[in-house]
PDB file of C-alpha atoms in Angstrom:
ATOM      1  CA  MET G   1     104.265 -84.165-130.548  1.00 46.00           C
ATOM      2  CA  LYS G   2     101.738 -84.411-133.245  1.00 56.00           C
ATOM      3  CA  GLY G   3     101.728 -82.953-136.697  1.00 64.00           C
ATOM      4  CA  PHE G   4     105.161 -84.109-138.010  1.00 84.00           C
ATOM      5  CA  GLU G   5     105.624 -87.115-140.341  1.00 86.00           C
ATOM      6  CA  VAL G   6     109.056 -88.522-140.895  1.00 89.00           C
ATOM      7  CA  SER G   7     109.760 -90.723-143.916  1.00 90.00           C
ATOM      8  CA  ILE G   8     112.858 -92.295-145.450  1.00 93.00           C
ATOM      9  CA  VAL G   9     113.540 -91.008-148.968  1.00 93.00           C
ATOM     10  CA  ASN G  10     116.145 -91.634-151.499  1.00 96.00           C
ATOM     11  CA  PHE G  11     117.693 -88.584-153.015  1.00 90.00           C
ATOM     12  CA  ALA G  12     119.923 -88.177-155.985  1.00 92.00           C
ATOM     13  CA  ALA G  13     122.969 -86.167-155.381  1.00 89.00           C
ATOM     14  CA  LYS G  14     122.306 -82.460-155.078  1.00 87.00           C
ATOM     15  CA  GLN G  15     124.410 -79.309-155.189  1.00 86.00           C
ATOM     16  CA  LEU G  16     122.906 -76.846-152.738  1.00 90.00           C
ATOM     17  CA  VAL G  17     123.878 -73.481-151.447  1.00 91.00           C
ATOM     18  CA  GLY G  18     123.185 -72.171-147.994  1.00 92.00           C
ATOM     19  CA  ILE G  19     124.576 -71.102-144.584  1.00 95.00           C
ATOM     20  CA  LYS G  20     125.320 -73.109-141.605  1.00 95.00           C
ATOM     21  CA  VAL G  21     125.567 -72.899-137.827  1.00 96.00           C
ATOM     22  CA  ARG G  22     127.501 -75.083-135.407  1.00 96.00           C
ATOM     23  CA  THR G  23     125.204 -75.962-132.578  1.00 93.00           C
ATOM     24  CA  SER G  24     124.356 -78.509-130.027  1.00 91.00           C
ATOM     25  CA  MET G  25     121.233 -80.557-129.130  1.00 84.00           C
ATOM     26  CA  ALA G  26     120.730 -78.169-126.224  1.00 87.00           C
ATOM     27  CA  LYS G  27     120.803 -75.110-128.346  1.00 91.00           C
ATOM     28  CA  ALA G  28     119.174 -76.375-131.599  1.00 85.00           C
ATOM     29  CA  LYS G  29     115.638 -75.254-130.894  1.00 82.00           C
ATOM     30  CA  GLU G  30     116.917 -71.625-130.902  1.00 87.00           C
ATOM     31  CA  ASP G  31     119.851 -71.760-133.314  1.00 92.00           C
ATOM     32  CA  CYS G  32     118.178 -73.578-136.196  1.00 88.00           C
ATOM     33  CA  PRO G  33     115.091 -71.313-136.605  1.00 87.00           C
ATOM     34  CA  ALA G  34     117.423 -68.283-136.256  1.00 91.00           C
ATOM     35  CA  LEU G  35     119.520 -69.627-139.119  1.00 93.00           C
ATOM     36  CA  TRP G  36     116.472 -69.928-141.375  1.00 89.00           C
ATOM     37  CA  GLN G  37     115.512 -66.418-140.394  1.00 89.00           C
ATOM     38  CA  SER G  38     119.000 -65.317-141.698  1.00 91.00           C
ATOM     39  CA  PHE G  39     118.921 -67.575-144.817  1.00 90.00           C
ATOM     40  CA  CYS G  40     115.514 -66.860-146.241  1.00 84.00           C
ATOM     41  CA  PRO G  41     116.172 -63.179-147.163  1.00 84.00           C
ATOM     42  CA  LYS G  42     119.344 -64.204-149.025  1.00 80.00           C
ATOM     43  CA  MET G  43     117.605 -66.885-151.221  1.00 77.00           C
ATOM     44  CA  PRO G  44     117.103 -65.364-154.723  1.00 71.00           C
ATOM     45  CA  ASP G  45     113.865 -65.895-156.614  1.00 70.00           C
ATOM     46  CA  THR G  46     115.725 -68.017-159.153  1.00 63.00           C
ATOM     47  CA  PHE G  47     116.221 -70.788-156.590  1.00 71.00           C
ATOM     48  CA  GLY G  48     113.864 -73.758-156.381  1.00 66.00           C
ATOM     49  CA  LYS G  49     111.101 -73.519-153.779  1.00 72.00           C
ATOM     50  CA  GLU G  50     112.337 -76.649-151.985  1.00 79.00           C
ATOM     51  CA  CYS G  51     114.648 -75.983-149.136  1.00 85.00           C
ATOM     52  CA  TYR G  52     116.682 -78.389-147.081  1.00 88.00           C
ATOM     53  CA  GLY G  53     117.750 -78.393-143.377  1.00 89.00           C
ATOM     54  CA  ILE G  54     120.874 -80.617-143.224  1.00 89.00           C
ATOM     55  CA  SER G  55     122.454 -81.909-140.043  1.00 88.00           C
ATOM     56  CA  VAL G  56     126.035 -83.154-139.984  1.00 88.00           C
ATOM     57  CA  MET G  57     126.735 -84.771-136.661  1.00 88.00           C
ATOM     58  CA  LEU G  58     130.107 -84.076-135.109  1.00 93.00           C
ATOM     59  CA  ASN G  59     129.573 -86.134-131.891  1.00 92.00           C
ATOM     60  CA  GLU G  60     126.537 -87.145-129.661  1.00 86.00           C
ATOM     61  CA  GLN G  61     125.695 -83.583-128.955  1.00 89.00           C
ATOM     62  CA  ASP G  62     127.162 -81.192-131.487  1.00 93.00           C
ATOM     63  CA  PHE G  63     126.520 -80.801-135.191  1.00 92.00           C
ATOM     64  CA  ASP G  64     126.622 -78.436-138.179  1.00 94.00           C
ATOM     65  CA  TYR G  65     123.196 -77.432-139.358  1.00 93.00           C
ATOM     66  CA  TRP G  66     122.713 -76.060-142.944  1.00 94.00           C
ATOM     67  CA  ALA G  67     119.700 -74.106-144.270  1.00 92.00           C
ATOM     68  CA  ALA G  68     120.133 -74.624-147.946  1.00 92.00           C
ATOM     69  CA  ALA G  69     118.348 -74.709-151.316  1.00 90.00           C
ATOM     70  CA  GLU G  70     118.969 -75.897-154.824  1.00 85.00           C
ATOM     71  CA  ALA G  71     120.491 -73.240-156.998  1.00 79.00           C
ATOM     72  CA  PRO G  72     120.977 -73.085-160.758  1.00 76.00           C
ATOM     73  CA  LYS G  73     124.129 -74.796-161.787  1.00 76.00           C
ATOM     74  CA  GLY G  74     127.301 -72.898-160.923  1.00 80.00           C
ATOM     75  CA  ALA G  75     125.405 -70.202-158.926  1.00 81.00           C
ATOM     76  CA  CYS G  76     126.464 -69.377-155.497  1.00 85.00           C
ATOM     77  CA  PRO G  77     125.348 -65.869-154.462  1.00 83.00           C
ATOM     78  CA  ALA G  78     127.421 -63.739-152.087  1.00 84.00           C
ATOM     79  CA  GLY G  79     126.924 -64.695-148.483  1.00 86.00           C
ATOM     80  CA  LEU G  80     126.106 -68.341-149.262  1.00 90.00           C
ATOM     81  CA  GLU G  81     128.316 -71.361-149.320  1.00 91.00           C
ATOM     82  CA  PRO G  82     128.088 -74.532-151.467  1.00 90.00           C
ATOM     83  CA  VAL G  83     127.046 -77.803-149.781  1.00 89.00           C
ATOM     84  CA  GLU G  84     126.890 -81.197-151.466  1.00 86.00           C
ATOM     85  CA  LEU G  85     124.115 -83.568-150.542  1.00 86.00           C
ATOM     86  CA  PRO G  86     125.438 -87.042-151.478  1.00 91.00           C
ATOM     87  CA  ALA G  87     123.021 -89.571-153.135  1.00 95.00           C
ATOM     88  CA  GLY G  88     121.528 -91.844-150.586  1.00 95.00           C
ATOM     89  CA  ASP G  89     118.702 -92.527-148.076  1.00 94.00           C
ATOM     90  CA  TYR G  90     117.595 -89.660-145.739  1.00 90.00           C
ATOM     91  CA  ALA G  91     115.113 -89.065-143.063  1.00 88.00           C
ATOM     92  CA  ARG G  92     112.767 -86.479-144.325  1.00 88.00           C
ATOM     93  CA  CYS G  93     110.436 -84.355-142.050  1.00 87.00           C
ATOM     94  CA  VAL G  94     108.201 -81.805-143.853  1.00 83.00           C
ATOM     95  CA  VAL G  95     107.810 -78.812-141.571  1.00 83.00           C
ATOM     96  CA  PRO G  96     104.701 -76.535-142.437  1.00 82.00           C
ATOM     97  CA  ASN G  97     106.246 -73.211-141.616  1.00 79.00           C
ATOM     98  CA  LEU G  98     109.239 -71.426-140.344  1.00 77.00           C
ATOM     99  CA  GLU G  99     107.949 -71.133-136.813  1.00 79.00           C
ATOM    100  CA  SER G 100     107.684 -74.965-136.626  1.00 82.00           C
ATOM    101  CA  ILE G 101     111.318 -75.697-137.517  1.00 79.00           C
ATOM    102  CA  GLY G 102     112.695 -75.886-133.905  1.00 76.00           C
ATOM    103  CA  ALA G 103     109.789 -78.191-132.908  1.00 82.00           C
ATOM    104  CA  GLY G 104     110.210 -80.371-135.931  1.00 82.00           C
ATOM    105  CA  TYR G 105     113.882 -80.723-135.397  1.00 77.00           C
ATOM    106  CA  MET G 106     113.367 -81.732-131.775  1.00 79.00           C
ATOM    107  CA  TYR G 107     110.726 -84.168-132.828  1.00 85.00           C
ATOM    108  CA  MET G 108     112.998 -85.920-135.265  1.00 83.00           C
ATOM    109  CA  TYR G 109     115.776 -86.268-132.733  1.00 79.00           C
ATOM    110  CA  GLN G 110     114.063 -86.720-129.473  1.00 81.00           C
ATOM    111  CA  THR G 111     110.968 -88.683-130.572  1.00 86.00           C
ATOM    112  CA  TRP G 112     111.311 -90.259-133.999  1.00 88.00           C
ATOM    113  CA  LEU G 113     114.930 -91.187-133.905  1.00 82.00           C
ATOM    114  CA  ALA G 114     114.756 -92.377-130.391  1.00 83.00           C
ATOM    115  CA  ALA G 115     111.976 -94.805-131.382  1.00 84.00           C
ATOM    116  CA  GLN G 116     113.967 -96.355-134.304  1.00 82.00           C
TER     117      GLN G 116
END
């Protein structure tokens, strides 16, 4: 699949707020975009513009997926949960729009990661 670039970036620790879904590799293409559809209307204007999709693998097939954004220190609006992004190296794939999230996720796991 063309159009996605994956790079390794080093992030400082970040405190984010968001929502999550427990999903599987088989359901991610549907579950992850649906999560963003639910998250975006909850994101206040005071949040930063950069958002994060965070995967926490539970086993080879199942994982928790977060749709999250940086929030002002101490802020966690109703309906959102805090999530910490520890400092470290991360694979970063910039997705151009909400409609491409499922395809970008599948590219990262089925194409890019498989080639590493």
